[in-house]
Tab-separated table of C-alpha atoms and ligand atoms in Angstrom:
chain	number	residue	atom	x	y	z
A	24	MET	CA	-58.233	-40.599	-123.244
A	25	SER	CA	-54.494	-40.585	-123.659
A	26	ASP	CA	-53.896	-43.408	-121.181
A	27	GLU	CA	-56.923	-45.412	-122.238
A	28	THR	CA	-56.619	-48.429	-124.555
A	29	ARG	CA	-58.003	-47.525	-127.955
A	30	LEU	CA	-59.465	-50.292	-130.091
A	31	THR	CA	-58.229	-50.452	-133.659
A	32	GLY	CA	-60.047	-52.655	-136.166
A	33	PRO	CA	-63.373	-54.557	-136.211
A	34	ALA	CA	-61.863	-57.856	-135.078
A	35	GLU	CA	-60.320	-56.232	-132.023
A	36	VAL	CA	-63.636	-54.549	-131.219
A	37	CYS	CA	-65.525	-57.846	-131.350
A	38	ASN	CA	-62.940	-59.843	-129.445
A	39	THR	CA	-62.677	-57.191	-126.754
A	40	VAL	CA	-66.451	-56.858	-126.321
A	41	GLU	CA	-66.820	-60.624	-125.982
A	42	ARG	CA	-63.955	-60.874	-123.497
A	43	ILE	CA	-65.368	-58.051	-121.377
A	44	CYS	CA	-68.889	-59.529	-121.405
A	45	LEU	CA	-67.640	-62.961	-120.388
A	46	GLU	CA	-65.134	-61.723	-117.790
A	47	THR	CA	-66.766	-58.686	-116.146
A	48	PRO	CA	-67.609	-59.437	-112.500
A	49	LEU	CA	-71.359	-59.196	-112.057
A	50	PRO	CA	-71.939	-56.245	-109.681
A	51	VAL	CA	-75.419	-57.449	-108.727
A	52	ASP	CA	-78.094	-59.808	-109.998
A	53	VAL	CA	-81.031	-57.505	-109.352
A	54	HIS	CA	-83.786	-60.111	-108.929
A	55	THR	CA	-83.493	-63.684	-107.653
A	56	HIS	CA	-85.318	-66.077	-105.328
A	57	LEU	CA	-82.081	-67.087	-103.650
A	58	TYR	CA	-81.383	-66.891	-99.930
A	59	SER	CA	-78.241	-66.732	-97.822
A	60	ALA	CA	-77.250	-69.803	-95.828
A	61	ARG	CA	-78.990	-68.581	-92.675
A	62	PHE	CA	-82.361	-69.216	-94.388
A	63	GLY	CA	-81.686	-72.960	-94.354
A	64	ASP	CA	-83.864	-75.066	-96.655
A	65	LEU	CA	-85.369	-71.974	-98.269
A	66	LEU	CA	-82.152	-71.847	-100.295
A	67	LEU	CA	-82.443	-74.473	-103.038
A	68	TRP	CA	-79.269	-75.981	-104.502
A	69	GLY	CA	-77.897	-79.198	-105.983
A	70	PHE	CA	-78.700	-81.605	-108.792
A	71	ASP	CA	-82.241	-82.622	-107.834
A	72	GLU	CA	-83.347	-79.003	-107.287
A	73	LEU	CA	-81.752	-77.986	-110.597
A	74	VAL	CA	-83.538	-80.737	-112.497
A	75	THR	CA	-86.931	-80.201	-110.821
A	76	TYR	CA	-86.966	-76.431	-111.564
A	77	HIS	CA	-90.548	-75.503	-112.339
A	78	TYR	CA	-89.616	-74.631	-115.917
A	79	LEU	CA	-88.613	-78.307	-116.373
A	80	ILE	CA	-91.724	-79.576	-114.619
A	81	ALA	CA	-93.816	-77.804	-117.250
A	82	GLU	CA	-91.640	-79.333	-119.967
A	83	VAL	CA	-91.791	-82.890	-118.645
A	84	CYS	CA	-95.565	-82.773	-118.179
A	85	ARG	CA	-95.953	-82.001	-121.884
A	86	THR	CA	-93.183	-84.271	-123.111
A	87	ASN	CA	-93.950	-87.425	-121.141
A	88	ARG	CA	-97.724	-87.599	-120.922
A	89	GLU	CA	-97.639	-91.059	-119.321
A	90	VAL	CA	-97.193	-89.246	-116.002
A	91	THR	CA	-99.836	-86.658	-115.168
A	92	PRO	CA	-98.974	-83.525	-113.165
A	93	ASP	CA	-100.751	-85.056	-110.162
A	94	GLY	CA	-98.728	-88.243	-110.621
A	95	PHE	CA	-95.546	-86.203	-110.854
A	96	TYR	CA	-96.223	-84.289	-107.650
A	97	GLU	CA	-96.901	-87.572	-105.808
A	98	MET	CA	-93.276	-88.612	-106.502
A	99	THR	CA	-90.417	-87.931	-104.098
A	100	LYS	CA	-87.941	-85.204	-105.090
A	101	THR	CA	-85.427	-87.860	-106.170
A	102	GLU	CA	-88.062	-89.715	-108.205
A	103	GLN	CA	-89.119	-86.422	-109.829
A	104	ALA	CA	-85.505	-85.654	-110.754
A	105	ASP	CA	-84.938	-89.155	-112.153
A	106	HIS	CA	-88.155	-88.891	-114.176
A	107	ILE	CA	-87.199	-85.503	-115.629
A	108	TRP	CA	-83.624	-86.583	-116.336
A	109	GLN	CA	-84.820	-89.658	-118.232
A	110	SER	CA	-87.651	-87.920	-120.095
A	111	LEU	CA	-86.054	-84.569	-120.937
A	112	PHE	CA	-82.336	-85.407	-121.176
A	113	ILE	CA	-81.918	-89.099	-122.053
A	114	ASP	CA	-85.011	-89.834	-124.139
A	115	GLU	CA	-84.533	-86.735	-126.335
A	116	SER	CA	-81.890	-84.058	-126.899
A	117	PRO	CA	-81.979	-81.556	-123.995
A	118	ILE	CA	-82.163	-78.640	-126.405
A	119	SER	CA	-84.481	-76.271	-124.475
A	120	GLU	CA	-82.954	-73.342	-122.560
A	121	ALA	CA	-83.816	-74.741	-119.131
A	122	ARG	CA	-82.422	-78.183	-120.021
A	123	ARG	CA	-79.252	-76.802	-121.590
A	124	GLY	CA	-78.805	-74.751	-118.437
A	125	VAL	CA	-78.501	-77.815	-116.233
A	126	LEU	CA	-75.711	-79.131	-118.478
A	127	THR	CA	-73.968	-75.737	-118.488
A	128	CYS	CA	-73.867	-75.922	-114.671
A	129	LEU	CA	-72.451	-79.440	-114.614
A	130	GLN	CA	-69.822	-78.474	-117.186
A	131	ALA	CA	-68.868	-75.339	-115.234
A	132	TYR	CA	-68.244	-77.476	-112.142
A	133	GLY	CA	-65.925	-79.698	-114.188
A	134	LEU	CA	-68.239	-82.711	-114.088
A	135	ASP	CA	-68.385	-85.327	-116.857
A	136	VAL	CA	-71.410	-84.178	-118.857
A	137	GLU	CA	-70.771	-86.815	-121.519
A	138	GLY	CA	-70.869	-89.504	-118.834
A	139	ARG	CA	-74.477	-88.695	-117.959
A	140	SER	CA	-73.964	-90.185	-114.487
A	141	VAL	CA	-76.621	-88.824	-112.155
A	142	GLU	CA	-74.879	-90.623	-109.310
A	143	GLU	CA	-71.652	-88.698	-109.985
A	144	TYR	CA	-73.558	-85.428	-110.080
A	145	ARG	CA	-75.383	-86.114	-106.816
A	146	ASP	CA	-72.129	-87.168	-105.131
A	147	PHE	CA	-70.483	-83.916	-106.218
A	148	PHE	CA	-73.086	-81.779	-104.493
A	149	ALA	CA	-73.295	-84.072	-101.461
A	150	SER	CA	-69.572	-83.537	-100.871
A	151	SER	CA	-70.019	-79.807	-100.103
A	152	SER	CA	-71.632	-77.845	-97.295
A	153	VAL	CA	-74.083	-75.147	-98.324
A	154	GLU	CA	-71.573	-72.481	-97.283
A	155	GLU	CA	-68.840	-74.062	-99.426
A	156	HIS	CA	-71.226	-74.326	-102.366
A	157	ILE	CA	-72.373	-70.708	-102.069
A	158	ASP	CA	-68.733	-69.639	-102.235
A	159	ARG	CA	-68.171	-71.918	-105.227
A	160	VAL	CA	-71.221	-70.676	-107.148
A	161	PHE	CA	-70.440	-66.990	-106.644
A	162	GLU	CA	-66.867	-67.646	-107.799
A	163	VAL	CA	-67.824	-69.717	-110.859
A	164	ALA	CA	-70.559	-67.250	-111.826
A	165	ASN	CA	-68.167	-64.356	-111.179
A	166	CYS	CA	-70.968	-62.644	-109.278
A	167	GLU	CA	-70.488	-60.103	-106.489
A	168	LYS	CA	-74.040	-59.782	-105.100
A	169	VAL	CA	-77.602	-60.982	-105.618
A	170	VAL	CA	-80.884	-59.386	-104.598
A	171	MET	CA	-83.174	-61.805	-102.770
A	172	THR	CA	-86.996	-61.843	-102.738
A	173	ASN	CA	-88.015	-61.502	-99.100
A	174	ASP	CA	-91.640	-61.962	-98.167
A	175	PRO	CA	-92.845	-60.947	-94.669
A	176	PHE	CA	-96.015	-62.935	-95.354
A	177	ASP	CA	-94.021	-66.161	-95.774
A	178	ASP	CA	-94.371	-68.200	-92.566
A	179	GLU	CA	-91.071	-70.017	-93.168
A	180	GLU	CA	-89.099	-66.855	-93.883
A	181	ARG	CA	-90.483	-64.520	-91.219
A	182	PRO	CA	-88.837	-66.312	-88.252
A	183	VAL	CA	-85.429	-65.891	-89.920
A	184	TRP	CA	-85.944	-62.119	-89.875
A	185	ASP	CA	-87.135	-62.356	-86.281
A	186	ALA	CA	-83.678	-63.799	-85.532
A	187	GLY	CA	-81.899	-60.766	-87.020
A	188	ALA	CA	-80.761	-58.833	-90.077
A	189	GLU	CA	-78.988	-60.234	-93.127
A	190	ASP	CA	-75.278	-60.634	-92.406
A	191	ASP	CA	-73.934	-61.983	-95.702
A	192	PRO	CA	-73.117	-58.907	-97.823
A	193	ARG	CA	-73.470	-60.961	-101.008
A	194	PHE	CA	-77.231	-61.209	-100.396
A	195	ILE	CA	-79.208	-57.954	-100.620
A	196	PRO	CA	-82.796	-58.067	-99.339
A	197	ALA	CA	-85.796	-56.921	-101.368
A	198	LEU	CA	-89.178	-56.413	-99.674
A	199	ARG	CA	-91.820	-58.409	-101.563
A	200	ILE	CA	-95.370	-57.188	-100.949
A	201	ASP	CA	-97.705	-58.909	-103.427
A	202	PRO	CA	-100.469	-59.631	-100.838
A	203	LEU	CA	-100.917	-55.896	-100.135
A	204	LEU	CA	-101.872	-55.345	-103.776
A	205	VAL	CA	-103.167	-58.685	-105.022
A	206	THR	CA	-104.878	-60.352	-102.054
A	207	TRP	CA	-105.679	-57.524	-99.632
A	208	HIS	CA	-108.559	-59.567	-98.185
A	209	GLU	CA	-105.960	-62.116	-97.008
A	210	ALA	CA	-103.293	-59.588	-96.050
A	211	GLN	CA	-105.565	-57.426	-93.877
A	212	PRO	CA	-106.297	-60.019	-91.153
A	213	ARG	CA	-102.624	-60.929	-90.961
A	214	LEU	CA	-101.565	-57.293	-90.569
A	215	GLU	CA	-104.207	-56.943	-87.865
A	216	GLN	CA	-102.841	-60.059	-86.150
A	217	TRP	CA	-99.377	-58.447	-86.217
A	218	GLY	CA	-100.688	-55.359	-84.448
A	219	TYR	CA	-101.490	-52.999	-87.310
A	220	ASP	CA	-104.824	-51.152	-87.082
A	221	VAL	CA	-106.089	-51.972	-90.581
A	222	ALA	CA	-109.631	-52.424	-91.903
A	223	LEU	CA	-110.721	-54.396	-94.955
A	224	ASP	CA	-112.420	-51.291	-96.382
A	225	LEU	CA	-109.227	-49.223	-95.806
A	226	SER	CA	-111.146	-46.992	-93.372
A	227	GLY	CA	-109.714	-45.210	-90.336
A	228	ASN	CA	-105.935	-45.343	-89.979
A	229	THR	CA	-105.490	-48.265	-92.378
A	230	LEU	CA	-103.290	-46.681	-95.029
A	231	ALA	CA	-101.014	-45.056	-92.453
A	232	GLU	CA	-100.758	-48.432	-90.741
A	233	VAL	CA	-99.850	-50.185	-93.998
A	234	ARG	CA	-97.145	-47.556	-94.454
A	235	ARG	CA	-95.954	-48.267	-90.871
A	236	PHE	CA	-95.841	-51.981	-91.700
A	237	LEU	CA	-93.641	-51.224	-94.720
A	238	MET	CA	-91.372	-48.924	-92.718
A	239	ASP	CA	-91.059	-51.536	-89.943
A	240	TRP	CA	-89.978	-54.212	-92.428
A	241	ALA	CA	-87.691	-51.814	-94.240
A	242	GLU	CA	-85.946	-51.189	-90.933
A	243	ARG	CA	-85.567	-54.961	-90.403
A	244	MET	CA	-84.493	-55.815	-93.949
A	245	ASN	CA	-82.821	-52.672	-95.344
A	246	PRO	CA	-84.207	-53.631	-98.783
A	247	ALA	CA	-82.822	-52.479	-102.131
A	248	TYR	CA	-86.387	-51.982	-103.343
A	249	MET	CA	-90.010	-52.984	-102.708
A	250	ALA	CA	-91.424	-55.373	-105.306
A	251	ALA	CA	-94.709	-56.910	-106.342
A	252	SER	CA	-95.558	-59.333	-109.135
A	253	LEU	CA	-98.834	-58.119	-110.640
A	254	GLY	CA	-101.202	-59.750	-113.098
A	255	PHE	CA	-101.302	-58.836	-116.776
A	256	ASN	CA	-104.676	-57.194	-116.174
A	257	PHE	CA	-103.524	-55.037	-113.256
A	258	GLN	CA	-105.064	-51.584	-113.398
A	259	TYR	CA	-103.774	-48.271	-112.073
A	260	PRO	CA	-105.587	-46.248	-111.058
A	261	HIS	CA	-108.291	-48.844	-110.410
A	262	GLU	CA	-111.571	-47.249	-109.360
A	263	GLY	CA	-112.894	-48.807	-106.163
A	264	HIS	CA	-110.018	-51.290	-105.812
A	265	SER	CA	-107.853	-51.301	-102.687
A	266	SER	CA	-104.599	-51.489	-104.697
A	267	THR	CA	-104.688	-47.852	-105.799
A	268	PRO	CA	-104.866	-46.170	-102.365
A	269	VAL	CA	-102.368	-48.726	-101.014
A	270	ILE	CA	-99.943	-47.648	-103.756
A	271	ASP	CA	-100.693	-43.940	-103.487
A	272	GLU	CA	-100.877	-43.602	-99.682
A	273	ALA	CA	-98.560	-46.328	-98.423
A	274	ILE	CA	-96.123	-47.922	-100.884
A	275	VAL	CA	-95.030	-44.835	-102.837
A	276	PRO	CA	-94.698	-42.543	-99.783
A	277	ALA	CA	-92.704	-45.240	-97.982
A	278	CYS	CA	-90.402	-45.721	-100.985
A	279	ILE	CA	-89.855	-41.974	-101.271
A	280	GLU	CA	-89.140	-41.683	-97.533
A	281	LEU	CA	-86.712	-44.625	-97.733
A	282	ASP	CA	-85.324	-43.402	-101.089
A	283	ILE	CA	-85.689	-46.845	-102.617
A	284	PRO	CA	-87.461	-47.853	-105.837
A	285	PHE	CA	-90.822	-49.544	-106.123
A	286	SER	CA	-90.585	-52.504	-108.512
A	287	PRO	CA	-93.870	-53.498	-110.150
A	288	MET	CA	-93.281	-56.671	-112.190
A	289	ILE	CA	-96.322	-57.002	-114.416
A	290	GLY	CA	-97.654	-59.583	-116.845
A	291	VAL	CA	-98.219	-62.902	-115.149
A	292	LYS	CA	-101.419	-64.804	-115.932
A	293	ARG	CA	-101.732	-66.777	-112.715
A	294	GLN	CA	-102.403	-70.520	-112.812
A	295	VAL	CA	-103.544	-70.987	-116.392
A	296	ASN	CA	-103.050	-74.662	-115.591
A	297	PRO	CA	-103.473	-75.130	-111.824
A	298	SER	CA	-102.490	-78.804	-111.995
A	299	LEU	CA	-98.912	-77.677	-112.703
A	300	LYS	CA	-98.809	-75.676	-109.435
A	301	LEU	CA	-95.789	-73.257	-109.482
A	302	ALA	CA	-95.206	-74.276	-113.114
A	303	GLY	CA	-98.795	-73.374	-114.031
A	304	ASP	CA	-98.497	-69.608	-114.597
A	305	GLY	CA	-98.799	-68.056	-118.039
A	306	VAL	CA	-98.216	-64.650	-119.615
A	307	GLY	CA	-100.457	-61.802	-120.723
A	308	LYS	CA	-99.874	-58.380	-122.258
A	309	CYS	CA	-100.417	-55.618	-119.718
A	310	ASP	CA	-101.514	-52.006	-120.166
A	311	ILE	CA	-98.283	-49.966	-120.362
A	312	GLY	CA	-100.448	-47.055	-119.291
A	313	VAL	CA	-100.182	-48.446	-115.738
A	314	ILE	CA	-96.464	-47.727	-115.778
A	315	GLU	CA	-96.878	-44.383	-117.532
A	316	ARG	CA	-99.456	-43.217	-114.969
A	317	LEU	CA	-97.420	-44.449	-111.988
A	318	CYS	CA	-94.373	-42.512	-113.246
A	319	GLN	CA	-96.420	-39.410	-114.113
A	320	ILE	CA	-98.479	-39.275	-110.907
A	321	HIS	CA	-95.478	-40.034	-108.701
A	322	PRO	CA	-92.487	-38.214	-110.286
A	323	ASP	CA	-90.527	-38.339	-107.008
A	324	CYS	CA	-90.712	-42.138	-106.803
A	325	LYS	CA	-88.263	-44.389	-108.653
A	326	PHE	CA	-89.887	-47.277	-110.560
A	327	PHE	CA	-87.743	-50.317	-111.298
A	328	VAL	CA	-89.803	-52.239	-113.817
A	329	THR	CA	-89.829	-55.436	-115.772
A	330	LEU	CA	-92.711	-56.775	-117.820
A	331	LEU	CA	-93.432	-60.336	-118.828
A	332	SER	CA	-94.836	-59.923	-122.320
A	333	ARG	CA	-92.398	-59.527	-125.211
A	334	GLU	CA	-94.631	-56.846	-126.768
A	335	ASN	CA	-94.696	-54.873	-123.539
A	336	GLN	CA	-90.888	-54.703	-123.489
A	337	HIS	CA	-90.852	-52.431	-126.534
A	338	GLU	CA	-93.563	-50.262	-124.970
A	339	LEU	CA	-91.496	-50.144	-121.771
A	340	CYS	CA	-88.528	-48.778	-123.740
A	341	VAL	CA	-90.693	-45.997	-125.130
A	342	ALA	CA	-92.147	-45.236	-121.696
A	343	ALA	CA	-88.635	-45.086	-120.217
A	344	ARG	CA	-87.751	-42.412	-122.776
A	345	LYS	CA	-90.511	-40.288	-121.281
A	346	PHE	CA	-89.838	-40.794	-117.567
A	347	PRO	CA	-86.369	-40.471	-115.957
A	348	ASN	CA	-87.791	-42.093	-112.810
A	349	LEU	CA	-88.371	-45.311	-114.751
A	350	MET	CA	-85.583	-47.915	-115.018
A	351	PRO	CA	-86.317	-51.009	-117.106
A	352	PHE	CA	-84.611	-54.246	-116.114
A	353	GLY	CA	-84.161	-57.849	-117.129
A	354	CYS	CA	-85.525	-60.380	-119.578
A	355	TRP	CA	-87.999	-61.903	-117.198
A	356	TRP	CA	-89.083	-65.572	-116.991
A	357	PHE	CA	-90.508	-66.553	-120.433
A	358	LEU	CA	-88.349	-63.804	-121.987
A	359	ASN	CA	-85.120	-65.235	-120.584
A	360	ASN	CA	-84.179	-67.067	-123.781
A	361	PRO	CA	-81.364	-66.167	-126.215
A	362	SER	CA	-83.658	-65.238	-129.108
A	363	ILE	CA	-85.709	-62.829	-126.995
A	364	ILE	CA	-82.815	-61.488	-124.912
A	365	ASP	CA	-81.284	-60.543	-128.253
A	366	GLU	CA	-84.369	-58.643	-129.418
A	367	ILE	CA	-85.017	-56.898	-126.104
A	368	THR	CA	-81.387	-55.864	-125.611
A	369	ARG	CA	-81.167	-54.459	-129.123
A	370	GLU	CA	-84.325	-52.352	-128.818
A	371	ARG	CA	-83.253	-51.107	-125.389
A	372	LEU	CA	-79.808	-49.988	-126.547
A	373	GLU	CA	-81.290	-48.419	-129.681
A	374	LEU	CA	-83.979	-46.517	-127.746
A	375	LEU	CA	-82.368	-45.893	-124.357
A	376	GLY	CA	-78.613	-46.142	-124.776
A	377	LEU	CA	-77.163	-47.569	-121.579
A	378	SER	CA	-79.641	-46.311	-118.927
A	379	LEU	CA	-81.035	-49.724	-118.059
A	380	VAL	CA	-80.227	-53.029	-116.417
A	381	ALA	CA	-79.893	-55.606	-119.177
A	382	GLN	CA	-80.589	-58.764	-117.243
A	383	HIS	CA	-81.469	-60.534	-114.040
A	384	SER	CA	-81.521	-64.281	-113.489
A	385	ASP	CA	-84.666	-64.903	-111.423
A	386	CYS	CA	-82.753	-67.890	-110.037
A	387	ARG	CA	-84.749	-70.134	-107.750
A	388	VAL	CA	-81.871	-72.624	-107.426
A	389	LEU	CA	-78.423	-71.354	-106.410
A	390	ASP	CA	-76.664	-73.202	-109.232
A	391	GLN	CA	-78.762	-71.390	-111.836
A	392	LEU	CA	-76.637	-68.300	-111.121
A	393	VAL	CA	-73.941	-70.120	-113.106
A	394	TYR	CA	-75.916	-71.052	-116.196
A	395	LYS	CA	-78.346	-68.152	-116.453
A	396	TRP	CA	-75.497	-65.689	-116.501
A	397	GLU	CA	-73.207	-67.800	-118.695
A	398	HIS	CA	-75.980	-67.876	-121.285
A	399	SER	CA	-76.961	-64.225	-120.859
A	400	ARG	CA	-73.394	-62.933	-121.036
A	401	ARG	CA	-73.035	-64.579	-124.442
A	402	SER	CA	-76.409	-63.345	-125.735
A	403	ILE	CA	-75.711	-59.774	-124.621
A	404	SER	CA	-72.176	-59.970	-126.023
A	405	GLU	CA	-73.505	-60.714	-129.517
A	406	VAL	CA	-75.705	-57.628	-129.366
A	407	LEU	CA	-72.968	-55.375	-128.022
A	408	LYS	CA	-70.531	-56.511	-130.709
A	409	ASP	CA	-72.920	-55.197	-133.361
A	410	LYS	CA	-73.616	-51.978	-131.499
A	411	TYR	CA	-69.965	-51.128	-130.840
A	412	LEU	CA	-69.068	-52.047	-134.442
A	413	ASP	CA	-71.770	-49.629	-135.587
A	414	LEU	CA	-70.110	-46.968	-133.418
A	415	TYR	CA	-66.634	-47.883	-134.661
A	416	ARG	CA	-67.703	-47.494	-138.264
A	417	THR	CA	-68.668	-43.847	-137.638
A	418	GLY	CA	-65.048	-43.110	-136.734
A	419	TRP	CA	-65.856	-42.887	-133.011
A	420	THR	CA	-62.924	-43.890	-130.789
A	421	LEU	CA	-63.640	-46.931	-128.647
A	422	THR	CA	-61.604	-47.810	-125.573
A	423	VAL	CA	-61.434	-50.913	-123.404
A	424	GLU	CA	-62.056	-48.837	-120.291
A	425	GLN	CA	-65.240	-47.266	-121.665
A	426	ILE	CA	-66.661	-50.617	-122.766
A	427	GLU	CA	-65.789	-52.142	-119.382
A	428	GLN	CA	-67.692	-49.328	-117.664
A	429	ASP	CA	-70.655	-49.705	-120.030
A	430	VAL	CA	-70.900	-53.462	-119.510
A	431	ARG	CA	-70.557	-53.265	-115.723
A	432	GLY	CA	-73.401	-50.771	-115.795
A	433	LEU	CA	-75.636	-52.999	-117.909
A	434	PHE	CA	-74.890	-55.955	-115.643
A	435	GLY	CA	-76.240	-54.156	-112.597
A	436	GLN	CA	-74.031	-51.231	-111.590
A	437	ASN	CA	-76.591	-48.928	-113.211
A	438	PHE	CA	-79.125	-50.131	-110.639
A	439	LEU	CA	-76.745	-49.666	-107.705
A	440	ASP	CA	-75.880	-46.122	-108.868
A	441	TRP	CA	-79.528	-45.201	-109.659
A	442	ALA	CA	-80.803	-46.623	-106.364
A	443	GLY	CA	-77.963	-45.020	-104.431
A	444	LEU	CA	-76.631	-48.350	-103.067
B	19	FIX	O1	-92.998	-63.229	-109.398
B	19	FIX	C1	-91.810	-63.554	-109.608
B	19	FIX	O2	-90.842	-63.095	-108.962
B	19	FIX	C2	-91.542	-64.581	-110.701
B	19	FIX	O3	-90.225	-64.411	-111.169
B	19	FIX	C3	-91.705	-65.979	-110.148
B	19	FIX	O4	-92.969	-66.071	-109.524
B	19	FIX	C4	-91.592	-67.045	-111.237
B	19	FIX	O5	-92.097	-68.261	-110.759
B	19	FIX	C5	-90.182	-67.252	-111.663
B	19	FIX	O6	-89.403	-67.765	-110.897
B	19	FIX	C6	-89.801	-66.862	-112.960
B	19	FIX	O7	-88.649	-67.015	-113.385
B	20	ZN	ZN1	-88.972	-63.753	-109.714
């Protein structure tokens, strides 16, 4: 410790923690819906995409009821953005997290937020190529890597993988496999079409063939993990349901063979309002016993888990205390708000110490990498100030180097180390 920088005094502790949280390069954003440039239009970026984020679509459909969801979706992208800008930013203070985020982005790019000139904002983005803007966003967000969400069942995405492996080291693939667990009746004929000998009733060689499908895609993608978003009412084991043998005989064995985590993300209540389309999903409390049983039945598999219900997050902390193969991550979706990030981060640090990944962005639009992390860094900083002050008051010696290591871990290095990346 002799050559480390000891912190002396509460003010220095707080100032140092804040500086480190705001300045630490982000090792990896462990879950996003971003794509590298080679994926073309699948990568969303720019003013109109920022403003028509599905979080804001939900907000405008409740705020300006003169336009129905159907009416909104009949508009062009530019008309949608103009409608949201007027309704959610000009007609009332843009005080929600998703609205504030748009302004945080514009400010970070040095644009005139006070001017409120949509034309200026659109011109700014139009003046850059996607490659230039990717470089800009990673620099402004101070982010080293992001994990993508890569879906072999997506007809737009699959041809990009047919053309070759990912070649931008900033973008780490993740193999997304929802259809295998959620809509097997739709996945089975597609797997069959792709040459896998699979039967709807899982008979014959089906489970071995599903495992071969996963191994084939893992070879193509080299994914950091396999992921699936599962409903709040997902059951495991589920008597008579195809999801259990698919997990037990295909997904888990493949993850163990590949030495990568399986990432069940549980809690969505799909399409509570179908008229809102992608913005129409809700949240439900899941049975934490699903996670407990997965970890207990498969002790050799790593489970990288986030849950969508606020109540489940506390249960997840307790479950993680019981299972070293369980790594909690992120403040997902409806939890990604300062008030809830604060609560979740506090209970995690109090129950787990530092063996977790504090946040992910879930960005769907490239520019969100800037605001989601700017906001999260500040929320997490406030929690860490209190926690390190608590430590300081016991007489424990705090050093800059130790806090830097702790924060880098919370911001994603813990995942890279745990997953062996
Ligand atoms: O399943 C998921 O990966 C969810 O994050 C998305 O479906 C969701 O729409 C989202 O983007 C939440 O932030
Ligand atoms: Zn997501």
